[in-house]
mmCIF file of N, CA and C in Angstrom:
data_model
loop_
_atom_site.group_PDB
_atom_site.id
_atom_site.type_symbol
_atom_site.label_atom_id
_atom_site.label_comp_id
_atom_site.label_asym_id
_atom_site.label_seq_id
_atom_site.Cartn_x
_atom_site.Cartn_y
_atom_site.Cartn_z
ATOM 1 N N MET A 21 15.176 2.636 20.550
ATOM 2 C CA MET A 21 13.784 2.861 20.183
ATOM 3 C C MET A 21 13.057 1.525 20.112
ATOM 4 N N ASN A 22 11.901 1.457 20.735
ATOM 5 C CA ASN A 22 11.102 0.242 20.693
ATOM 6 C C ASN A 22 10.378 0.131 19.361
ATOM 7 N N ASN A 23 9.869 -1.067 19.099
ATOM 8 C CA ASN A 23 9.068 -1.247 17.893
ATOM 9 C C ASN A 23 7.876 -0.301 17.947
ATOM 10 N N PRO A 24 7.507 0.270 16.816
ATOM 11 C CA PRO A 24 6.362 1.181 16.819
ATOM 12 C C PRO A 24 5.080 0.420 17.130
ATOM 13 N N THR A 25 4.202 1.073 17.881
ATOM 14 C CA THR A 25 2.905 0.456 18.135
ATOM 15 C C THR A 25 1.999 0.738 16.947
ATOM 16 N N ARG A 26 1.052 -0.124 16.751
ATOM 17 C CA ARG A 26 0.120 0.069 15.638
ATOM 18 C C ARG A 26 -0.581 1.422 15.735
ATOM 19 N N GLU A 27 -0.883 1.850 16.960
ATOM 20 C CA GLU A 27 -1.593 3.112 17.154
ATOM 21 C C GLU A 27 -0.770 4.308 16.694
ATOM 22 N N SER A 28 0.541 4.145 16.597
ATOM 23 C CA SER A 28 1.411 5.247 16.173
ATOM 24 C C SER A 28 1.665 5.248 14.669
ATOM 25 N N ILE A 29 1.088 4.297 13.955
ATOM 26 C CA ILE A 29 1.337 4.146 12.519
ATOM 27 C C ILE A 29 0.110 4.604 11.730
ATOM 28 N N THR A 30 0.356 5.511 10.786
ATOM 29 C CA THR A 30 -0.707 6.001 9.905
ATOM 30 C C THR A 30 -0.513 5.421 8.514
ATOM 31 N N LEU A 31 -1.587 4.882 7.960
ATOM 32 C CA LEU A 31 -1.565 4.278 6.631
ATOM 33 C C LEU A 31 -2.609 4.938 5.741
ATOM 34 N N VAL A 32 -2.217 5.263 4.527
ATOM 35 C CA VAL A 32 -3.144 5.776 3.522
ATOM 36 C C VAL A 32 -3.568 4.597 2.652
ATOM 37 N N THR A 33 -4.870 4.411 2.475
ATOM 38 C CA THR A 33 -5.381 3.346 1.615
ATOM 39 C C THR A 33 -6.237 3.951 0.511
ATOM 40 N N GLY A 34 -6.342 3.231 -0.593
ATOM 41 C CA GLY A 34 -7.205 3.683 -1.669
ATOM 42 C C GLY A 34 -7.091 2.783 -2.884
ATOM 43 N N VAL A 35 -7.989 3.023 -3.830
ATOM 44 C CA VAL A 35 -8.020 2.275 -5.086
ATOM 45 C C VAL A 35 -7.523 3.216 -6.180
ATOM 46 N N ILE A 36 -6.471 2.821 -6.861
ATOM 47 C CA ILE A 36 -5.791 3.705 -7.802
ATOM 48 C C ILE A 36 -6.462 3.758 -9.178
ATOM 49 N N GLY A 37 -6.276 4.888 -9.828
ATOM 50 C CA GLY A 37 -6.661 5.032 -11.224
ATOM 51 C C GLY A 37 -8.159 5.074 -11.448
ATOM 52 N N ALA A 38 -8.593 4.474 -12.546
ATOM 53 C CA ALA A 38 -10.002 4.480 -12.946
ATOM 54 C C ALA A 38 -10.775 3.309 -12.358
ATOM 55 N N ASP A 39 -10.192 2.641 -11.377
ATOM 56 C CA ASP A 39 -10.800 1.459 -10.769
ATOM 57 C C ASP A 39 -11.863 1.862 -9.753
ATOM 58 N N THR A 40 -13.043 1.279 -9.883
ATOM 59 C CA THR A 40 -14.147 1.574 -8.961
ATOM 60 C C THR A 40 -14.390 0.463 -7.944
ATOM 61 N N HIS A 41 -13.590 -0.571 -7.957
ATOM 62 C CA HIS A 41 -13.792 -1.730 -7.074
ATOM 63 C C HIS A 41 -13.326 -1.402 -5.659
ATOM 64 N N ILE A 42 -14.243 -1.016 -4.808
ATOM 65 C CA ILE A 42 -13.911 -0.503 -3.488
ATOM 66 C C ILE A 42 -14.088 -1.515 -2.358
ATOM 67 N N VAL A 43 -14.829 -2.593 -2.567
ATOM 68 C CA VAL A 43 -15.203 -3.478 -1.462
ATOM 69 C C VAL A 43 -13.981 -4.068 -0.763
ATOM 70 N N GLY A 44 -13.061 -4.657 -1.513
ATOM 71 C CA GLY A 44 -11.880 -5.254 -0.895
ATOM 72 C C GLY A 44 -11.038 -4.232 -0.163
ATOM 73 N N ASN A 45 -10.900 -3.050 -0.734
ATOM 74 C CA ASN A 45 -10.128 -1.991 -0.094
ATOM 75 C C ASN A 45 -10.797 -1.543 1.195
ATOM 76 N N ARG A 46 -12.109 -1.468 1.191
ATOM 77 C CA ARG A 46 -12.836 -1.067 2.398
ATOM 78 C C ARG A 46 -12.697 -2.133 3.484
ATOM 79 N N ILE A 47 -12.767 -3.392 3.101
ATOM 80 C CA ILE A 47 -12.577 -4.475 4.071
ATOM 81 C C ILE A 47 -11.183 -4.392 4.683
ATOM 82 N N LEU A 48 -10.169 -4.166 3.853
ATOM 83 C CA LEU A 48 -8.802 -4.035 4.360
ATOM 84 C C LEU A 48 -8.688 -2.836 5.294
ATOM 85 N N SER A 49 -9.241 -1.703 4.904
ATOM 86 C CA SER A 49 -9.174 -0.507 5.751
ATOM 87 C C SER A 49 -9.824 -0.756 7.107
ATOM 88 N N MET A 50 -10.979 -1.413 7.110
ATOM 89 C CA MET A 50 -11.660 -1.720 8.370
ATOM 90 C C MET A 50 -10.824 -2.670 9.220
ATOM 91 N N ALA A 51 -10.216 -3.679 8.598
ATOM 92 C CA ALA A 51 -9.374 -4.625 9.344
ATOM 93 C C ALA A 51 -8.162 -3.909 9.935
ATOM 94 N N LEU A 52 -7.570 -3.001 9.180
ATOM 95 C CA LEU A 52 -6.428 -2.233 9.681
ATOM 96 C C LEU A 52 -6.836 -1.377 10.877
ATOM 97 N N GLU A 53 -7.986 -0.721 10.779
ATOM 98 C CA GLU A 53 -8.483 0.089 11.891
ATOM 99 C C GLU A 53 -8.750 -0.778 13.116
ATOM 100 N N GLU A 54 -9.388 -1.921 12.909
ATOM 101 C CA GLU A 54 -9.678 -2.826 14.024
ATOM 102 C C GLU A 54 -8.400 -3.350 14.665
ATOM 103 N N ALA A 55 -7.329 -3.457 13.873
ATOM 104 C CA ALA A 55 -6.040 -3.920 14.395
ATOM 105 C C ALA A 55 -5.289 -2.806 15.119
ATOM 106 N N GLY A 56 -5.799 -1.576 15.046
ATOM 107 C CA GLY A 56 -5.199 -0.484 15.798
ATOM 108 C C GLY A 56 -4.452 0.554 14.980
ATOM 109 N N PHE A 57 -4.334 0.365 13.682
ATOM 110 C CA PHE A 57 -3.655 1.347 12.839
ATOM 111 C C PHE A 57 -4.551 2.564 12.618
ATOM 112 N N LYS A 58 -3.914 3.719 12.408
ATOM 113 C CA LYS A 58 -4.649 4.904 11.963
ATOM 114 C C LYS A 58 -4.747 4.810 10.450
ATOM 115 N N VAL A 59 -5.947 4.907 9.906
ATOM 116 C CA VAL A 59 -6.165 4.722 8.470
ATOM 117 C C VAL A 59 -6.798 5.973 7.871
ATOM 118 N N VAL A 60 -6.215 6.412 6.775
ATOM 119 C CA VAL A 60 -6.772 7.492 5.970
ATOM 120 C C VAL A 60 -7.239 6.836 4.677
ATOM 121 N N ALA A 61 -8.548 6.635 4.551
ATOM 122 C CA ALA A 61 -9.108 5.904 3.414
ATOM 123 C C ALA A 61 -9.555 6.883 2.329
ATOM 124 N N LEU A 62 -8.931 6.785 1.164
ATOM 125 C CA LEU A 62 -9.222 7.699 0.064
ATOM 126 C C LEU A 62 -10.348 7.221 -0.837
ATOM 127 N N GLY A 63 -10.684 5.951 -0.790
ATOM 128 C CA GLY A 63 -11.756 5.432 -1.619
ATOM 129 C C GLY A 63 -11.293 5.060 -3.014
ATOM 130 N N ALA A 64 -12.256 5.005 -3.937
ATOM 131 C CA ALA A 64 -11.995 4.562 -5.309
ATOM 132 C C ALA A 64 -11.609 5.735 -6.202
ATOM 133 N N LEU A 65 -11.152 5.388 -7.410
ATOM 134 C CA LEU A 65 -10.843 6.378 -8.447
ATOM 135 C C LEU A 65 -9.815 7.409 -7.979
ATOM 136 N N THR A 66 -8.779 6.950 -7.294
ATOM 137 C CA THR A 66 -7.798 7.857 -6.709
ATOM 138 C C THR A 66 -6.552 7.958 -7.576
ATOM 139 N N PRO A 67 -6.225 9.154 -8.054
ATOM 140 C CA PRO A 67 -4.977 9.331 -8.806
ATOM 141 C C PRO A 67 -3.764 9.133 -7.891
ATOM 142 N N ALA A 68 -2.657 8.721 -8.461
ATOM 143 C CA ALA A 68 -1.441 8.465 -7.687
ATOM 144 C C ALA A 68 -1.032 9.678 -6.863
ATOM 145 N N ASP A 69 -1.113 10.868 -7.445
ATOM 146 C CA ASP A 69 -0.671 12.056 -6.716
ATOM 147 C C ASP A 69 -1.541 12.356 -5.500
ATOM 148 N N GLU A 70 -2.788 11.883 -5.492
ATOM 149 C CA GLU A 70 -3.650 12.074 -4.323
ATOM 150 C C GLU A 70 -3.199 11.202 -3.150
ATOM 151 N N PHE A 71 -2.696 10.002 -3.441
ATOM 152 C CA PHE A 71 -2.118 9.172 -2.379
ATOM 153 C C PHE A 71 -0.953 9.915 -1.731
ATOM 154 N N VAL A 72 -0.082 10.463 -2.568
ATOM 155 C CA VAL A 72 1.112 11.160 -2.077
ATOM 156 C C VAL A 72 0.712 12.393 -1.273
ATOM 157 N N LYS A 73 -0.218 13.158 -1.788
ATOM 158 C CA LYS A 73 -0.693 14.356 -1.087
ATOM 159 C C LYS A 73 -1.259 13.988 0.283
ATOM 160 N N ALA A 74 -2.073 12.951 0.340
ATOM 161 C CA ALA A 74 -2.657 12.514 1.614
ATOM 162 C C ALA A 74 -1.577 12.036 2.577
ATOM 163 N N ALA A 75 -0.565 11.351 2.051
ATOM 164 C CA ALA A 75 0.527 10.870 2.907
ATOM 165 C C ALA A 75 1.290 12.041 3.516
ATOM 166 N N ILE A 76 1.509 13.081 2.735
ATOM 167 C CA ILE A 76 2.198 14.267 3.251
ATOM 168 C C ILE A 76 1.340 14.950 4.312
ATOM 169 N N GLU A 77 0.071 15.170 3.998
ATOM 170 C CA GLU A 77 -0.833 15.889 4.905
ATOM 171 C C GLU A 77 -1.030 15.183 6.235
ATOM 172 N N THR A 78 -0.929 13.862 6.243
ATOM 173 C CA THR A 78 -1.182 13.093 7.466
ATOM 174 C C THR A 78 0.091 12.531 8.089
ATOM 175 N N ALA A 79 1.253 12.859 7.507
ATOM 176 C CA ALA A 79 2.534 12.302 7.961
ATOM 177 C C ALA A 79 2.461 10.778 8.019
ATOM 178 N N ALA A 80 1.925 10.187 6.969
ATOM 179 C CA ALA A 80 1.715 8.738 6.929
ATOM 180 C C ALA A 80 3.031 7.976 6.906
ATOM 181 N N ASP A 81 2.974 6.783 7.447
ATOM 182 C CA ASP A 81 4.122 5.878 7.475
ATOM 183 C C ASP A 81 4.097 4.903 6.309
ATOM 184 N N GLY A 82 2.922 4.727 5.704
ATOM 185 C CA GLY A 82 2.795 3.788 4.603
ATOM 186 C C GLY A 82 1.622 4.134 3.710
ATOM 187 N N ILE A 83 1.725 3.677 2.463
ATOM 188 C CA ILE A 83 0.642 3.825 1.493
ATOM 189 C C ILE A 83 0.293 2.432 0.991
ATOM 190 N N MET A 84 -0.998 2.135 0.988
ATOM 191 C CA MET A 84 -1.479 0.827 0.555
ATOM 192 C C MET A 84 -2.411 1.024 -0.633
ATOM 193 N N VAL A 85 -1.943 0.638 -1.805
ATOM 194 C CA VAL A 85 -2.648 0.853 -3.062
ATOM 195 C C VAL A 85 -3.370 -0.426 -3.469
ATOM 196 N N SER A 86 -4.643 -0.298 -3.816
ATOM 197 C CA SER A 86 -5.415 -1.432 -4.321
ATOM 198 C C SER A 86 -5.774 -1.202 -5.780
ATOM 199 N N SER A 87 -5.857 -2.301 -6.512
ATOM 200 C CA SER A 87 -6.327 -2.263 -7.895
ATOM 201 C C SER A 87 -6.916 -3.622 -8.213
ATOM 202 N N LEU A 88 -8.120 -3.633 -8.716
ATOM 203 C CA LEU A 88 -8.773 -4.904 -9.003
ATOM 204 C C LEU A 88 -9.128 -5.076 -10.473
ATOM 205 N N TYR A 89 -9.016 -4.023 -11.257
ATOM 206 C CA TYR A 89 -9.491 -4.108 -12.636
ATOM 207 C C TYR A 89 -8.420 -4.506 -13.643
ATOM 208 N N GLY A 90 -7.271 -4.933 -13.143
ATOM 209 C CA GLY A 90 -6.234 -5.484 -14.002
ATOM 210 C C GLY A 90 -5.251 -4.485 -14.573
ATOM 211 N N GLN A 91 -5.452 -3.201 -14.283
ATOM 212 C CA GLN A 91 -4.572 -2.174 -14.847
ATOM 213 C C GLN A 91 -3.607 -1.593 -13.815
ATOM 214 N N GLY A 92 -3.435 -2.278 -12.709
ATOM 215 C CA GLY A 92 -2.572 -1.782 -11.644
ATOM 216 C C GLY A 92 -1.153 -1.499 -12.088
ATOM 217 N N GLU A 93 -0.627 -2.351 -12.946
ATOM 218 C CA GLU A 93 0.750 -2.144 -13.396
ATOM 219 C C GLU A 93 0.885 -0.816 -14.136
ATOM 220 N N LEU A 94 -0.074 -0.492 -14.959
ATOM 221 C CA LEU A 94 -0.045 0.790 -15.673
ATOM 222 C C LEU A 94 -0.240 1.956 -14.712
ATOM 223 N N ASP A 95 -1.216 1.834 -13.819
ATOM 224 C CA ASP A 95 -1.533 2.920 -12.895
ATOM 225 C C ASP A 95 -0.422 3.191 -11.888
ATOM 226 N N CYS A 96 0.369 2.179 -11.572
ATOM 227 C CA CYS A 96 1.392 2.309 -10.530
ATOM 228 C C CYS A 96 2.768 2.707 -11.059
ATOM 229 N N ARG A 97 2.922 2.797 -12.353
ATOM 230 C CA ARG A 97 4.211 3.228 -12.905
ATOM 231 C C ARG A 97 4.519 4.640 -12.422
ATOM 232 N N GLY A 98 5.731 4.820 -11.917
ATOM 233 C CA GLY A 98 6.157 6.134 -11.445
ATOM 234 C C GLY A 98 5.699 6.483 -10.043
ATOM 235 N N PHE A 99 5.024 5.556 -9.355
ATOM 236 C CA PHE A 99 4.490 5.851 -8.022
ATOM 237 C C PHE A 99 5.613 6.142 -7.028
ATOM 238 N N ARG A 100 6.621 5.292 -6.989
ATOM 239 C CA ARG A 100 7.739 5.509 -6.058
ATOM 240 C C ARG A 100 8.428 6.834 -6.374
ATOM 241 N N GLU A 101 8.582 7.148 -7.655
ATOM 242 C CA GLU A 101 9.222 8.399 -8.041
ATOM 243 C C GLU A 101 8.424 9.603 -7.543
ATOM 244 N N LEU A 102 7.088 9.532 -7.620
ATOM 245 C CA LEU A 102 6.251 10.606 -7.073
ATOM 246 C C LEU A 102 6.510 10.782 -5.580
ATOM 247 N N CYS A 103 6.636 9.671 -4.884
ATOM 248 C CA CYS A 103 6.915 9.724 -3.447
ATOM 249 C C CYS A 103 8.267 10.381 -3.182
ATOM 250 N N ILE A 104 9.269 9.984 -3.926
ATOM 251 C CA ILE A 104 10.613 10.536 -3.744
ATOM 252 C C ILE A 104 10.614 12.035 -4.028
ATOM 253 N N GLU A 105 9.986 12.442 -5.124
ATOM 254 C CA GLU A 105 9.910 13.866 -5.475
ATOM 255 C C GLU A 105 9.232 14.681 -4.378
ATOM 256 N N ALA A 106 8.309 14.063 -3.652
ATOM 257 C CA ALA A 106 7.570 14.748 -2.591
ATOM 258 C C ALA A 106 8.271 14.652 -1.238
ATOM 259 N N GLY A 107 9.455 14.040 -1.199
ATOM 260 C CA GLY A 107 10.186 13.910 0.057
ATOM 261 C C GLY A 107 9.796 12.699 0.882
ATOM 262 N N LEU A 108 9.093 11.755 0.270
ATOM 263 C CA LEU A 108 8.657 10.543 0.974
ATOM 264 C C LEU A 108 9.509 9.347 0.559
ATOM 265 N N ASP A 109 10.804 9.552 0.515
ATOM 266 C CA ASP A 109 11.719 8.522 0.011
ATOM 267 C C ASP A 109 11.530 7.174 0.686
ATOM 268 N N GLY A 110 11.403 7.175 1.993
ATOM 269 C CA GLY A 110 11.393 5.924 2.734
ATOM 270 C C GLY A 110 10.025 5.393 3.087
ATOM 271 N N ILE A 111 8.970 5.973 2.542
ATOM 272 C CA ILE A 111 7.626 5.521 2.918
ATOM 273 C C ILE A 111 7.411 4.077 2.460
ATOM 274 N N LEU A 112 6.750 3.309 3.292
ATOM 275 C CA LEU A 112 6.445 1.916 2.974
ATOM 276 C C LEU A 112 5.323 1.880 1.940
ATOM 277 N N LEU A 113 5.540 1.152 0.845
ATOM 278 C CA LEU A 113 4.542 1.051 -0.220
ATOM 279 C C LEU A 113 4.107 -0.392 -0.403
ATOM 280 N N TYR A 114 2.805 -0.619 -0.254
ATOM 281 C CA TYR A 114 2.197 -1.917 -0.508
ATOM 282 C C TYR A 114 1.218 -1.758 -1.666
ATOM 283 N N VAL A 115 1.059 -2.816 -2.440
ATOM 284 C CA VAL A 115 0.069 -2.846 -3.507
ATOM 285 C C VAL A 115 -0.579 -4.224 -3.508
ATOM 286 N N GLY A 116 -1.859 -4.271 -3.838
ATOM 287 C CA GLY A 116 -2.517 -5.564 -3.870
ATOM 288 C C GLY A 116 -3.769 -5.557 -4.710
ATOM 289 N N GLY A 117 -4.178 -6.762 -5.089
ATOM 290 C CA GLY A 117 -5.397 -6.946 -5.853
ATOM 291 C C GLY A 117 -5.151 -7.768 -7.101
ATOM 292 N N ASN A 118 -6.031 -7.598 -8.061
ATOM 293 C CA ASN A 118 -5.874 -8.213 -9.377
ATOM 294 C C ASN A 118 -5.089 -7.207 -10.212
ATOM 295 N N LEU A 119 -3.784 -7.289 -10.147
ATOM 296 C CA LEU A 119 -2.914 -6.208 -10.595
ATOM 297 C C LEU A 119 -2.623 -6.179 -12.083
ATOM 298 N N VAL A 120 -2.817 -7.299 -12.764
ATOM 299 C CA VAL A 120 -2.498 -7.372 -14.195
ATOM 300 C C VAL A 120 -3.610 -8.108 -14.935
ATOM 301 N N VAL A 121 -3.622 -7.933 -16.240
ATOM 302 C CA VAL A 121 -4.613 -8.590 -17.086
ATOM 303 C C VAL A 121 -4.125 -9.987 -17.447
ATOM 304 N N GLY A 122 -5.020 -10.955 -17.391
ATOM 305 C CA GLY A 122 -4.691 -12.316 -17.808
ATOM 306 C C GLY A 122 -3.969 -13.107 -16.741
ATOM 307 N N LYS A 123 -3.823 -14.393 -17.019
ATOM 308 C CA LYS A 123 -3.118 -15.282 -16.092
ATOM 309 C C LYS A 123 -1.623 -15.114 -16.285
ATOM 310 N N GLN A 124 -0.964 -14.723 -15.213
ATOM 311 C CA GLN A 124 0.483 -14.556 -15.233
ATOM 312 C C GLN A 124 1.044 -15.145 -13.948
ATOM 313 N N SER A 125 2.262 -15.569 -14.004
ATOM 314 C CA SER A 125 2.928 -16.105 -12.820
ATOM 315 C C SER A 125 2.964 -15.032 -11.732
ATOM 316 N N TRP A 126 2.488 -15.402 -10.513
ATOM 317 C CA TRP A 126 2.494 -14.421 -9.429
ATOM 318 C C TRP A 126 3.912 -13.956 -9.135
ATOM 319 N N GLU A 127 4.878 -14.835 -9.208
ATOM 320 C CA GLU A 127 6.261 -14.448 -8.936
ATOM 321 C C GLU A 127 6.712 -13.351 -9.898
ATOM 322 N N ASP A 128 6.326 -13.459 -11.168
ATOM 323 C CA ASP A 128 6.680 -12.430 -12.151
ATOM 324 C C ASP A 128 5.971 -11.111 -11.848
ATOM 325 N N VAL A 129 4.696 -11.196 -11.515
ATOM 326 C CA VAL A 129 3.917 -9.997 -11.200
ATOM 327 C C VAL A 129 4.505 -9.304 -9.975
ATOM 328 N N GLU A 130 4.766 -10.084 -8.935
ATOM 329 C CA GLU A 130 5.325 -9.533 -7.704
ATOM 330 C C GLU A 130 6.654 -8.835 -7.978
ATOM 331 N N GLN A 131 7.508 -9.463 -8.764
ATOM 332 C CA GLN A 131 8.805 -8.877 -9.082
ATOM 333 C C GLN A 131 8.653 -7.567 -9.856
ATOM 334 N N ARG A 132 7.712 -7.518 -10.773
ATOM 335 C CA ARG A 132 7.504 -6.284 -11.543
ATOM 336 C C ARG A 132 7.087 -5.134 -10.634
ATOM 337 N N PHE A 133 6.246 -5.412 -9.652
ATOM 338 C CA PHE A 133 5.829 -4.349 -8.734
ATOM 339 C C PHE A 133 6.958 -3.956 -7.789
ATOM 340 N N GLN A 134 7.780 -4.902 -7.399
ATOM 341 C CA GLN A 134 8.960 -4.541 -6.611
ATOM 342 C C GLN A 134 9.908 -3.692 -7.449
ATOM 343 N N ASP A 135 10.032 -4.009 -8.725
ATOM 344 C CA ASP A 135 10.854 -3.199 -9.625
ATOM 345 C C ASP A 135 10.289 -1.788 -9.782
ATOM 346 N N LEU A 136 8.978 -1.644 -9.612
ATOM 347 C CA LEU A 136 8.348 -0.324 -9.651
ATOM 348 C C LEU A 136 8.539 0.444 -8.343
ATOM 349 N N GLY A 137 9.133 -0.209 -7.341
ATOM 350 C CA GLY A 137 9.421 0.467 -6.085
ATOM 351 C C GLY A 137 8.510 0.123 -4.932
ATOM 352 N N PHE A 138 7.613 -0.832 -5.120
ATOM 353 C CA PHE A 138 6.738 -1.244 -4.023
ATOM 354 C C PHE A 138 7.483 -2.225 -3.125
ATOM 355 N N ASP A 139 7.317 -2.054 -1.818
ATOM 356 C CA ASP A 139 7.977 -2.942 -0.861
ATOM 357 C C ASP A 139 7.346 -4.322 -0.854
ATOM 358 N N ARG A 140 6.033 -4.368 -1.019
ATOM 359 C CA ARG A 140 5.303 -5.639 -1.023
ATOM 360 C C ARG A 140 4.188 -5.575 -2.051
ATOM 361 N N ALA A 141 3.923 -6.712 -2.662
ATOM 362 C CA ALA A 141 2.776 -6.865 -3.554
ATOM 363 C C ALA A 141 2.000 -8.094 -3.100
ATOM 364 N N PHE A 142 0.682 -7.966 -3.085
ATOM 365 C CA PHE A 142 -0.177 -9.047 -2.616
ATOM 366 C C PHE A 142 -1.163 -9.433 -3.706
ATOM 367 N N ALA A 143 -1.330 -10.732 -3.876
ATOM 368 C CA ALA A 143 -2.272 -11.248 -4.868
ATOM 369 C C ALA A 143 -3.707 -10.990 -4.419
ATOM 370 N N ASN A 144 -4.613 -11.006 -5.380
ATOM 371 C CA ASN A 144 -6.026 -10.869 -5.083
ATOM 372 C C ASN A 144 -6.437 -11.932 -4.064
ATOM 373 N N ALA A 145 -7.309 -11.573 -3.160
ATOM 374 C CA ALA A 145 -7.863 -12.463 -2.137
ATOM 375 C C ALA A 145 -6.873 -12.811 -1.030
ATOM 376 N N THR A 146 -5.789 -12.047 -0.889
ATOM 377 C CA THR A 146 -4.904 -12.217 0.264
ATOM 378 C C THR A 146 -5.686 -11.823 1.515
ATOM 379 N N ARG A 147 -5.563 -12.599 2.551
ATOM 380 C CA ARG A 147 -6.278 -12.312 3.799
ATOM 381 C C ARG A 147 -5.727 -11.045 4.451
ATOM 382 N N ALA A 148 -6.615 -10.227 4.993
ATOM 383 C CA ALA A 148 -6.207 -9.000 5.681
ATOM 384 C C ALA A 148 -5.239 -9.314 6.818
ATOM 385 N N GLU A 149 -5.460 -10.431 7.489
ATOM 386 C CA GLU A 149 -4.585 -10.818 8.598
ATOM 387 C C GLU A 149 -3.149 -11.027 8.124
ATOM 388 N N ASP A 150 -2.992 -11.558 6.921
ATOM 389 C CA ASP A 150 -1.649 -11.772 6.379
ATOM 390 C C ASP A 150 -0.968 -10.444 6.054
ATOM 391 N N VAL A 151 -1.740 -9.498 5.555
ATOM 392 C CA VAL A 151 -1.196 -8.166 5.268
ATOM 393 C C VAL A 151 -0.773 -7.492 6.571
ATOM 394 N N ILE A 152 -1.607 -7.582 7.590
ATOM 395 C CA ILE A 152 -1.305 -6.975 8.888
ATOM 396 C C ILE A 152 -0.061 -7.606 9.500
ATOM 397 N N GLU A 153 0.054 -8.908 9.399
ATOM 398 C CA GLU A 153 1.246 -9.598 9.904
ATOM 399 C C GLU A 153 2.504 -9.083 9.199
ATOM 400 N N GLN A 154 2.422 -8.901 7.895
ATOM 401 C CA GLN A 154 3.576 -8.400 7.148
ATOM 402 C C GLN A 154 3.882 -6.949 7.514
ATOM 403 N N LEU A 155 2.850 -6.137 7.721
ATOM 404 C CA LEU A 155 3.063 -4.757 8.170
ATOM 405 C C LEU A 155 3.826 -4.732 9.485
ATOM 406 N N ASP A 156 3.394 -5.554 10.436
ATOM 407 C CA ASP A 156 4.080 -5.617 11.727
ATOM 408 C C ASP A 156 5.556 -5.955 11.540
ATOM 409 N N LYS A 157 5.836 -6.930 10.699
ATOM 410 C CA LYS A 157 7.225 -7.333 10.451
ATOM 411 C C LYS A 157 8.019 -6.211 9.792
ATOM 412 N N ASP A 158 7.429 -5.572 8.791
ATOM 413 C CA ASP A 158 8.153 -4.521 8.073
ATOM 414 C C ASP A 158 8.415 -3.306 8.955
ATOM 415 N N PHE A 159 7.433 -2.891 9.749
ATOM 416 C CA PHE A 159 7.660 -1.747 10.627
ATOM 417 C C PHE A 159 8.628 -2.089 11.754
ATOM 418 N N ALA A 160 8.599 -3.320 12.254
ATOM 419 C CA ALA A 160 9.570 -3.743 13.269
ATOM 420 C C ALA A 160 10.980 -3.739 12.687
ATOM 421 N N ALA A 161 11.134 -4.216 11.457
ATOM 422 C CA ALA A 161 12.452 -4.234 10.810
ATOM 423 C C ALA A 161 12.966 -2.816 10.594
ATOM 424 N N ARG A 162 12.089 -1.907 10.232
ATOM 425 C CA ARG A 162 12.502 -0.514 10.035
ATOM 426 C C ARG A 162 12.935 0.112 11.356
ATOM 427 N N ALA A 163 12.200 -0.183 12.423
ATOM 428 C CA ALA A 163 12.566 0.344 13.736
ATOM 429 C C ALA A 163 13.913 -0.211 14.176
ATOM 430 N N GLU A 164 14.139 -1.483 13.924
ATOM 431 C CA GLU A 164 15.414 -2.123 14.279
ATOM 432 C C GLU A 164 16.562 -1.500 13.492
ATOM 433 N N ALA A 165 16.331 -1.209 12.226
ATOM 434 C CA ALA A 165 17.375 -0.626 11.377
ATOM 435 C C ALA A 165 17.757 0.779 11.832
ATOM 436 N N LYS A 166 16.843 1.471 12.513
ATOM 437 C CA LYS A 166 17.118 2.833 12.993
ATOM 438 C C LYS A 166 17.917 2.842 14.285
ATOM 439 N N LYS A 167 18.022 1.680 14.928
ATOM 440 C CA LYS A 167 18.737 1.610 16.217
ATOM 441 C C LYS A 167 20.213 1.842 16.027
#
């Protein structure tokens, strides 16, 4: 099997929980679309179960969760478990934004989100190009592992 093309990959994007900060998520969604990915954009104020429901309905390959209001760690607890319960065990999970309150070591924050089951965590103001580059690498690695 060859590496998947971007056009064959569907990603669900949205802003989790009570967060209304949509601009960064919209910029990322537009960049993903321009790069060739199929994007299902849920917008702001999205409960975790709505991400999962959208991923099932669209046969998504990945879910990209944004949070900018500092409560991402609380909102994302149990997210991977929701995916597993819904039969999405292997779905790629990314999270990014201003994920916690206060100044904290990014390495600690990143590790906490990986412990929550996210494959990647990105700090606020990460360039869309860097996220896309990582997506390409992660989907290529998954395709290679299936060989």
